[in-house]
Short mmCIF file of C-alpha atoms and ligand atoms in Angstrom, two decimals:
data_model
loop_
_atom_site.label_atom_id
_atom_site.label_comp_id
_atom_site.label_asym_id
_atom_site.label_seq_id
_atom_site.Cartn_x
_atom_site.Cartn_y
_atom_site.Cartn_z
CA UNK A 430 34.41 79.54 -22.60
CA UNK A 431 37.63 81.51 -23.51
CA UNK A 432 40.03 81.28 -26.50
CA UNK A 433 43.63 79.48 -26.11
CA UNK A 434 45.30 80.51 -22.69
CA UNK A 435 48.82 80.53 -21.41
CA UNK A 436 48.84 77.83 -19.08
CA UNK A 437 51.83 76.82 -16.36
CA UNK A 438 50.95 73.49 -15.23
CA UNK A 439 52.98 71.35 -12.70
CA UNK A 440 52.77 67.52 -12.63
CA UNK A 441 53.09 67.38 -16.20
CA UNK A 442 55.62 64.40 -16.16
CA UNK A 443 52.84 62.25 -14.00
CA UNK A 444 49.72 59.74 -14.95
CA UNK A 445 47.33 62.59 -14.99
CA UNK A 446 49.60 65.18 -15.83
CA UNK A 447 51.13 63.75 -18.89
CA UNK A 448 47.67 63.25 -20.43
CA UNK A 449 46.47 66.88 -19.53
CA UNK A 450 49.47 68.46 -21.24
CA UNK A 451 48.69 66.73 -24.57
CA UNK A 452 45.04 67.66 -24.51
CA UNK A 453 45.45 71.13 -23.52
CA UNK A 454 48.06 71.23 -26.51
CA UNK A 455 45.57 69.49 -28.96
CA UNK A 456 42.86 72.36 -27.71
CA UNK A 457 45.30 74.96 -29.04
CA UNK A 458 46.72 76.24 -25.40
CA UNK A 459 49.99 76.94 -25.00
CA UNK A 460 51.83 75.02 -22.27
CA UNK A 461 54.43 75.69 -19.67
CA UNK A 462 55.37 72.80 -17.85
CA UNK A 463 57.12 73.14 -14.48
CA UNK A 464 58.70 69.73 -13.61
CA UNK A 465 61.56 68.88 -11.41
CA UNK A 466 63.82 67.34 -14.37
CA UNK A 467 63.44 69.24 -17.56
CA UNK A 468 65.95 66.62 -18.94
CA UNK A 469 63.67 63.70 -18.35
CA UNK A 470 60.25 66.12 -19.37
CA UNK A 471 62.24 66.63 -22.63
CA UNK A 472 62.42 62.78 -23.71
CA UNK A 473 58.53 62.48 -22.85
CA UNK A 474 56.46 62.44 -26.15
CA UNK A 475 53.34 63.38 -24.43
CA UNK A 476 55.24 66.87 -23.70
CA UNK A 477 56.07 67.41 -27.31
CA UNK A 478 55.34 71.51 -27.91
CA UNK A 479 55.45 72.17 -24.12
CA UNK A 480 57.70 74.77 -22.91
CA UNK A 481 59.71 73.38 -19.91
CA UNK A 482 60.76 75.28 -16.70
CA UNK A 483 62.96 74.00 -13.64
CA UNK A 484 60.62 73.64 -10.55
CA UNK A 485 61.13 71.58 -7.33
CA UNK A 486 57.99 72.32 -5.33
CA UNK A 487 59.67 70.92 -2.09
CA UNK A 488 61.39 74.26 -0.78
CA UNK A 489 59.91 76.07 -3.51
CA UNK A 490 58.55 78.98 -0.70
CA UNK A 491 62.46 79.89 0.10
CA UNK A 492 62.75 80.41 -4.00
CA UNK A 493 61.08 83.66 -4.77
CA UNK A 494 62.89 84.29 -7.77
CA UNK A 495 62.53 80.93 -9.41
CA UNK A 496 58.80 81.01 -8.90
CA UNK A 497 58.16 84.20 -10.15
CA UNK A 498 60.02 83.68 -13.47
CA UNK A 499 58.46 79.89 -13.74
CA UNK A 500 54.94 81.82 -13.44
CA UNK A 501 55.48 84.87 -15.28
CA UNK A 502 53.12 85.67 -18.23
CA UNK A 503 50.69 82.57 -17.59
CA UNK A 504 46.98 83.42 -17.13
CA UNK A 505 46.14 80.18 -15.52
CA UNK A 506 47.88 77.93 -12.93
CA UNK A 507 46.84 74.45 -13.25
CA UNK A 508 48.63 72.20 -10.44
CA UNK A 509 48.76 68.60 -10.73
CA UNK A 510 52.12 67.66 -9.12
CA UNK A 511 51.99 65.81 -5.52
CA UNK A 512 53.90 63.86 -3.73
CA UNK A 513 51.78 60.61 -3.89
CA UNK A 514 54.12 57.99 -0.98
CA UNK A 515 55.15 54.92 -2.09
CA UNK A 516 53.28 53.11 1.35
CA UNK A 517 50.28 55.23 2.40
CA UNK A 518 51.18 53.73 5.97
CA UNK A 519 54.20 54.64 7.00
CA UNK A 520 54.35 58.07 8.91
CA UNK A 521 57.94 58.45 7.73
CA UNK A 522 56.41 60.03 4.74
CA UNK A 523 54.25 62.80 6.07
CA UNK A 524 57.20 65.19 6.17
CA UNK A 525 57.45 65.12 2.50
CA UNK A 526 53.68 65.04 1.97
CA UNK A 527 53.62 68.22 4.01
CA UNK A 528 56.16 70.12 2.31
CA UNK A 529 55.51 69.38 -1.24
CA UNK A 530 51.53 69.12 -1.18
CA UNK A 531 50.69 71.26 1.60
CA UNK A 532 53.81 73.95 1.46
CA UNK A 533 54.53 73.63 -2.12
CA UNK A 534 50.99 74.63 -3.21
CA UNK A 535 50.91 77.52 -0.58
CA UNK A 536 54.16 78.73 -2.36
CA UNK A 537 52.71 78.33 -5.78
CA UNK A 538 49.40 79.81 -5.26
CA UNK A 539 50.98 82.63 -3.40
CA UNK A 540 53.53 83.00 -6.21
CA UNK A 541 50.52 82.79 -8.59
CA UNK A 542 48.86 85.59 -7.03
CA UNK A 543 51.95 87.96 -7.02
CA UNK A 544 52.71 87.40 -10.48
CA UNK A 545 49.30 88.47 -11.71
CA UNK A 546 48.27 84.91 -13.08
CA UNK A 547 44.30 85.43 -13.00
CA UNK A 548 43.49 81.78 -12.43
CA UNK A 549 44.17 78.34 -10.89
CA UNK A 550 43.11 75.05 -11.28
CA UNK A 551 44.39 72.53 -8.68
CA UNK A 552 43.94 68.80 -8.10
CA UNK A 553 43.07 67.69 -4.55
CA UNK A 554 41.56 64.32 -3.73
CA UNK A 555 38.10 63.08 -3.66
CA UNK A 556 39.39 60.65 -0.89
CA UNK A 557 39.42 63.74 1.69
CA UNK A 558 35.64 63.07 2.98
CA UNK A 559 34.66 61.57 6.13
CA UNK A 560 33.73 58.03 5.41
CA UNK A 561 29.97 57.51 3.92
CA UNK A 562 28.24 54.80 2.48
CA UNK A 563 26.28 57.42 0.17
CA UNK A 564 27.74 59.71 -2.54
CA UNK A 565 29.01 62.98 -0.86
CA UNK A 566 28.33 65.98 -2.19
CA UNK A 567 31.10 69.26 -1.97
CA UNK A 568 29.61 70.24 1.42
CA UNK A 569 30.03 66.87 3.11
CA UNK A 570 32.50 66.91 6.01
CA UNK A 571 36.44 66.03 5.36
CA UNK A 572 37.90 63.99 7.73
CA UNK A 573 40.73 61.43 6.43
CA UNK A 574 41.44 59.62 9.07
CA UNK A 575 41.24 56.00 8.45
CA UNK A 576 43.40 55.55 5.55
CA UNK A 577 46.27 57.24 3.64
CA UNK A 578 45.94 60.21 6.37
CA UNK A 579 49.60 61.27 5.87
CA UNK A 580 49.19 62.04 2.27
CA UNK A 581 45.34 62.90 2.55
CA UNK A 582 45.74 65.43 5.41
CA UNK A 583 48.33 67.15 3.21
CA UNK A 584 46.38 67.41 0.04
CA UNK A 585 43.51 68.97 2.50
CA UNK A 586 45.63 71.43 3.57
CA UNK A 587 47.09 72.62 0.08
CA UNK A 588 43.47 72.50 -0.86
CA UNK A 589 42.81 74.97 2.02
CA UNK A 590 45.53 77.42 1.10
CA UNK A 591 43.82 77.50 -2.48
CA UNK A 592 40.72 78.28 -1.07
CA UNK A 593 41.83 81.05 1.15
CA UNK A 594 43.71 82.55 -1.38
CA UNK A 595 40.69 82.53 -3.59
CA UNK A 596 38.59 83.88 -0.74
CA UNK A 597 40.57 86.85 -0.29
CA UNK A 598 40.61 87.57 -4.13
CA UNK A 599 44.56 86.84 -4.68
CA UNK A 600 43.08 84.99 -7.76
CA UNK A 601 40.18 82.91 -8.93
CA UNK A 602 40.46 79.36 -8.31
CA UNK A 603 38.95 76.03 -8.45
CA UNK A 604 39.91 72.51 -6.59
CA UNK A 605 39.08 69.56 -8.23
CA UNK A 606 38.66 66.66 -5.91
CA UNK A 607 39.23 63.75 -7.94
CA UNK A 608 38.46 60.18 -6.65
CA UNK A 609 40.06 57.08 -7.58
CA UNK A 610 41.78 57.55 -11.04
CA UNK A 611 42.57 54.39 -13.36
CA UNK A 612 43.46 54.14 -16.93
CA UNK A 613 45.87 53.72 -19.96
CA UNK A 614 49.61 54.32 -18.51
CA UNK A 615 48.78 53.76 -14.85
CA UNK A 616 51.41 52.05 -13.02
CA UNK A 617 50.94 50.31 -9.74
CA UNK A 618 47.56 50.16 -7.93
CA UNK A 619 45.20 47.86 -7.92
CA UNK A 620 43.52 47.78 -11.06
CA UNK A 621 47.08 47.29 -12.72
CA UNK A 622 47.91 44.73 -10.43
CA UNK A 623 44.66 42.88 -10.95
CA UNK A 624 44.76 43.20 -14.59
CA UNK A 625 48.66 42.29 -14.78
CA UNK A 626 48.06 39.05 -12.90
CA UNK A 627 44.77 37.87 -14.53
CA UNK A 628 46.25 38.39 -18.16
CA UNK A 629 49.27 36.63 -17.25
CA UNK A 630 47.25 33.21 -16.17
CA UNK A 631 47.73 34.18 -12.37
CA UNK A 632 44.78 34.18 -9.80
CA UNK A 633 44.26 37.29 -7.61
CA UNK A 634 43.37 37.26 -3.95
CA UNK A 635 40.62 39.75 -2.59
CA UNK A 636 40.97 40.22 0.80
CA UNK A 637 37.90 40.85 3.28
CA UNK A 638 35.38 39.56 1.35
CA UNK A 639 36.32 42.12 -1.46
CA UNK A 640 34.25 44.69 0.65
CA UNK A 641 37.04 47.60 -0.03
CA UNK A 642 35.38 50.34 -1.91
CA UNK A 643 36.36 53.13 -3.77
CA UNK A 644 34.65 55.42 -6.75
CA UNK A 645 36.65 54.36 -9.91
CA UNK A 646 36.89 57.35 -12.43
CA UNK A 647 38.41 57.06 -15.80
CA UNK A 648 41.83 59.04 -16.56
CA UNK A 649 40.22 60.63 -19.75
CA UNK A 650 36.72 61.67 -17.78
CA UNK A 651 39.35 63.13 -15.46
CA UNK A 652 41.28 65.20 -17.89
CA UNK A 653 38.09 66.06 -20.15
CA UNK A 654 36.99 67.85 -16.44
CA UNK A 655 40.12 69.48 -16.08
CA UNK A 656 39.98 71.18 -19.53
CA UNK A 657 36.80 72.05 -19.16
CA UNK A 658 37.70 73.91 -15.43
CA UNK A 659 40.33 75.16 -17.12
CA UNK A 660 38.47 76.76 -20.10
CA UNK A 661 35.54 77.64 -18.28
CA UNK A 662 36.63 80.97 -16.35
CA UNK A 663 33.44 81.18 -14.09
CA UNK A 664 34.22 77.79 -12.58
CA UNK A 665 35.51 78.29 -9.10
CA UNK A 666 35.46 76.81 -5.66
CA UNK A 667 35.48 72.89 -4.84
CA UNK A 668 34.20 70.43 -7.45
CA UNK A 669 33.88 66.50 -7.09
CA UNK A 670 35.42 64.65 -10.03
CA UNK A 671 34.74 61.04 -9.49
CA UNK A 672 32.32 58.53 -11.58
CA UNK A 673 29.44 58.90 -8.90
CA UNK A 674 29.43 55.40 -7.71
CA UNK A 675 31.60 53.11 -5.72
CA UNK A 676 33.08 49.96 -6.96
CA UNK A 677 33.84 46.94 -4.65
CA UNK A 678 37.42 45.20 -4.81
CA UNK A 679 35.32 41.75 -5.74
CA UNK A 680 33.03 44.12 -8.41
CA UNK A 681 36.71 45.22 -9.94
CA UNK A 682 38.16 41.32 -9.85
CA UNK A 683 35.07 40.04 -11.35
CA UNK A 684 34.68 42.54 -14.11
CA UNK A 685 38.54 42.25 -14.96
CA UNK A 686 38.66 38.44 -14.96
CA UNK A 687 35.27 38.65 -17.31
CA UNK A 688 36.96 41.05 -19.87
CA UNK A 689 40.23 38.95 -19.86
CA UNK A 690 38.33 35.51 -20.35
CA UNK A 691 38.98 34.15 -17.12
CA UNK A 692 36.38 32.34 -14.71
CA UNK A 693 35.49 32.58 -11.14
CA UNK A 694 38.06 30.37 -10.34
CA UNK A 695 40.66 33.01 -10.92
CA UNK A 696 39.14 34.76 -7.89
CA UNK A 697 40.08 33.58 -4.44
CA UNK A 698 38.01 35.63 -2.24
CA UNK A 699 39.24 35.91 1.72
CA UNK A 700 36.82 35.66 4.38
CA UNK A 701 35.35 39.02 5.63
CA UNK A 702 36.94 39.93 8.88
CA UNK A 703 34.94 40.90 11.70
CA UNK A 704 34.92 44.17 13.40
CA UNK A 705 36.20 45.80 9.99
CA UNK A 706 34.95 49.41 9.83
CA UNK A 707 36.92 51.15 7.73
CA UNK A 708 35.66 49.86 4.04
CA UNK A 709 37.64 52.43 1.89
CA UNK A 710 36.21 55.68 0.20
CA UNK A 711 33.26 57.41 -0.06
CA UNK A 712 31.53 57.70 -3.74
CA UNK A 713 31.23 61.53 -4.77
CA UNK A 714 28.38 62.97 -5.95
CA UNK A 715 28.87 64.58 -9.18
CA UNK A 716 25.97 66.51 -9.94
CA UNK A 717 27.70 70.03 -9.64
CA UNK A 718 30.73 69.11 -12.35
CA UNK A 719 27.81 67.59 -14.41
CA UNK A 720 25.95 70.87 -14.36
CA UNK A 721 29.12 73.37 -14.36
CA UNK A 722 31.74 71.51 -16.30
CA UNK A 723 29.41 69.19 -18.77
CA UNK A 724 31.31 66.60 -17.33
CA UNK A 725 30.35 62.93 -18.34
CA UNK A 726 31.36 59.76 -17.15
CA UNK A 727 32.34 56.68 -18.73
CA UNK A 728 31.01 53.18 -17.82
CA UNK A 729 33.45 51.01 -15.69
CA UNK A 730 33.41 48.18 -17.77
CA UNK A 731 33.88 50.20 -21.10
CA UNK A 732 36.72 51.79 -19.28
CA UNK A 733 38.36 48.73 -17.84
CA UNK A 734 38.37 47.27 -21.26
CA UNK A 735 40.30 50.78 -22.72
CA UNK A 736 42.76 50.23 -20.01
CA UNK A 737 43.68 46.78 -20.09
CA UNK A 738 43.90 47.31 -24.43
CA UNK A 739 46.28 49.88 -23.74
CA UNK A 740 48.41 47.35 -21.62
N1 LIG B 1869 46.04 59.03 -9.49
C1 LIG B 1869 45.08 59.24 -8.65
O1 LIG B 1869 44.54 58.17 -8.35
C2 LIG B 1869 44.77 60.68 -8.07
C3 LIG B 1869 43.31 60.70 -7.09
C4 LIG B 1869 42.95 61.95 -6.78
C5 LIG B 1869 43.69 62.88 -6.79
N2 LIG B 1869 45.12 62.81 -7.74
C6 LIG B 1869 45.55 63.92 -7.49
O2 LIG B 1869 46.01 64.15 -9.06
C7 LIG B 1869 47.53 65.01 -9.40
C8 LIG B 1869 48.04 64.05 -10.08
O3 LIG B 1869 48.18 62.78 -9.82
P1 LIG B 1869 48.90 61.83 -10.41
O4 LIG B 1869 48.46 60.64 -10.23
O5 LIG B 1869 49.15 62.06 -12.22
O6 LIG B 1869 50.80 61.72 -9.71
P2 LIG B 1869 51.68 61.04 -10.42
O7 LIG B 1869 51.73 60.27 -11.33
O8 LIG B 1869 52.67 60.37 -9.14
O9 LIG B 1869 52.79 62.21 -10.61
C9 LIG B 1869 53.00 63.28 -9.82
C10 LIG B 1869 53.45 64.51 -10.31
O10 LIG B 1869 53.78 65.16 -9.56
C11 LIG B 1869 55.28 65.84 -9.53
N3 LIG B 1869 55.92 65.85 -8.59
C12 LIG B 1869 55.99 65.23 -7.21
N4 LIG B 1869 57.11 66.05 -6.59
C13 LIG B 1869 57.51 66.92 -6.46
C14 LIG B 1869 57.96 68.17 -6.47
N5 LIG B 1869 58.62 68.16 -5.38
N6 LIG B 1869 57.85 69.00 -7.20
C15 LIG B 1869 57.66 69.26 -8.22
N7 LIG B 1869 56.76 68.19 -9.05
C16 LIG B 1869 56.60 67.29 -8.07
C17 LIG B 1869 56.22 64.45 -10.28
O11 LIG B 1869 57.18 64.94 -10.95
P3 LIG B 1869 58.46 63.82 -11.03
O12 LIG B 1869 58.02 63.01 -12.57
O13 LIG B 1869 59.74 64.69 -11.18
O14 LIG B 1869 58.42 62.99 -10.18
C18 LIG B 1869 54.95 63.90 -11.31
O15 LIG B 1869 54.90 65.05 -12.44
C19 LIG B 1869 47.90 65.32 -7.94
O16 LIG B 1869 47.34 66.43 -7.11
C20 LIG B 1869 47.31 64.15 -6.98
O17 LIG B 1869 47.18 64.39 -5.93
C21 LIG B 1869 45.43 61.86 -8.02
#
């Protein structure tokens, strides 16, 4: 583990980036946040003490000078910005996903190589794997063709550009494949939706027998993994960051109802639909993260309690 670093961080105004910026500052690193709107970032408490530099990743490839200035002097690039479409099913968002998450990442990683930034830590998605009921390790096939494809394809493409830069020796790089993140400060998403409804005395409706599943990982665990990846210079390549197990929609609803003191009658379970083969995302095998990042995970009930308490 190395000493304090000069870190250029994208996505610092986001759900994960905000918490990561504060955690890096608390550990004595200097953080330069590359943000679209510095005036807005200036007002964010979590970014106090961070230097702010304007950078829009959409079209960044054509802005060589801006990129060079944004990355000048940085020792590590942490890339946590992404365009996450408001509607994952609408193909109209595919272009912007590619421009920001694929081409924006390409511009950034190539710019980092040119600027002499020695190392990059990149946030990708643990949902890029081909669906599997069992935990998938970093060597499992990727093929996100079932859902969130416009977004996930662009994440996978960005990840390939980073990995290619690493393999040709432009810089050292580590890609974190992060599963579905929940935690204090989240806006939108099924955990927030269910928690809001149940806390407000309403019922929640769970579709398709509640079979949809995803690997839910607590924000704090993801931030700890990212800090560790930034500080451990020897860590390279792909690393899964998840909880290591799948949670179904029904389990999530029941657990939240229990935490909020609501009974089984607060959950309306619609019958399982016939012929449904896409049941969500694969749980991640997290042995590599445990081994090389000293990664630990928080139990779902504990994490959901903390999330509910922070609302
Ligand atoms: N949340 C999850 O469950 C999850 C799971 C797996 C992987 N990830 C990955 O983790 C990273 C952080 O996700 P998050 O949940 O924190 O997302 P988020 O809350 O939506 O934040 C996205 C961040 O990206 C920035 N951004 C968007 N478009 C940009 C552009 N054109 N140029 C520069 N910055 C831009 C946003 O800036 P503005 O504030 O200006 O919009 C914001 O800071 C992303 O790479 C995401 O793909 C997230």
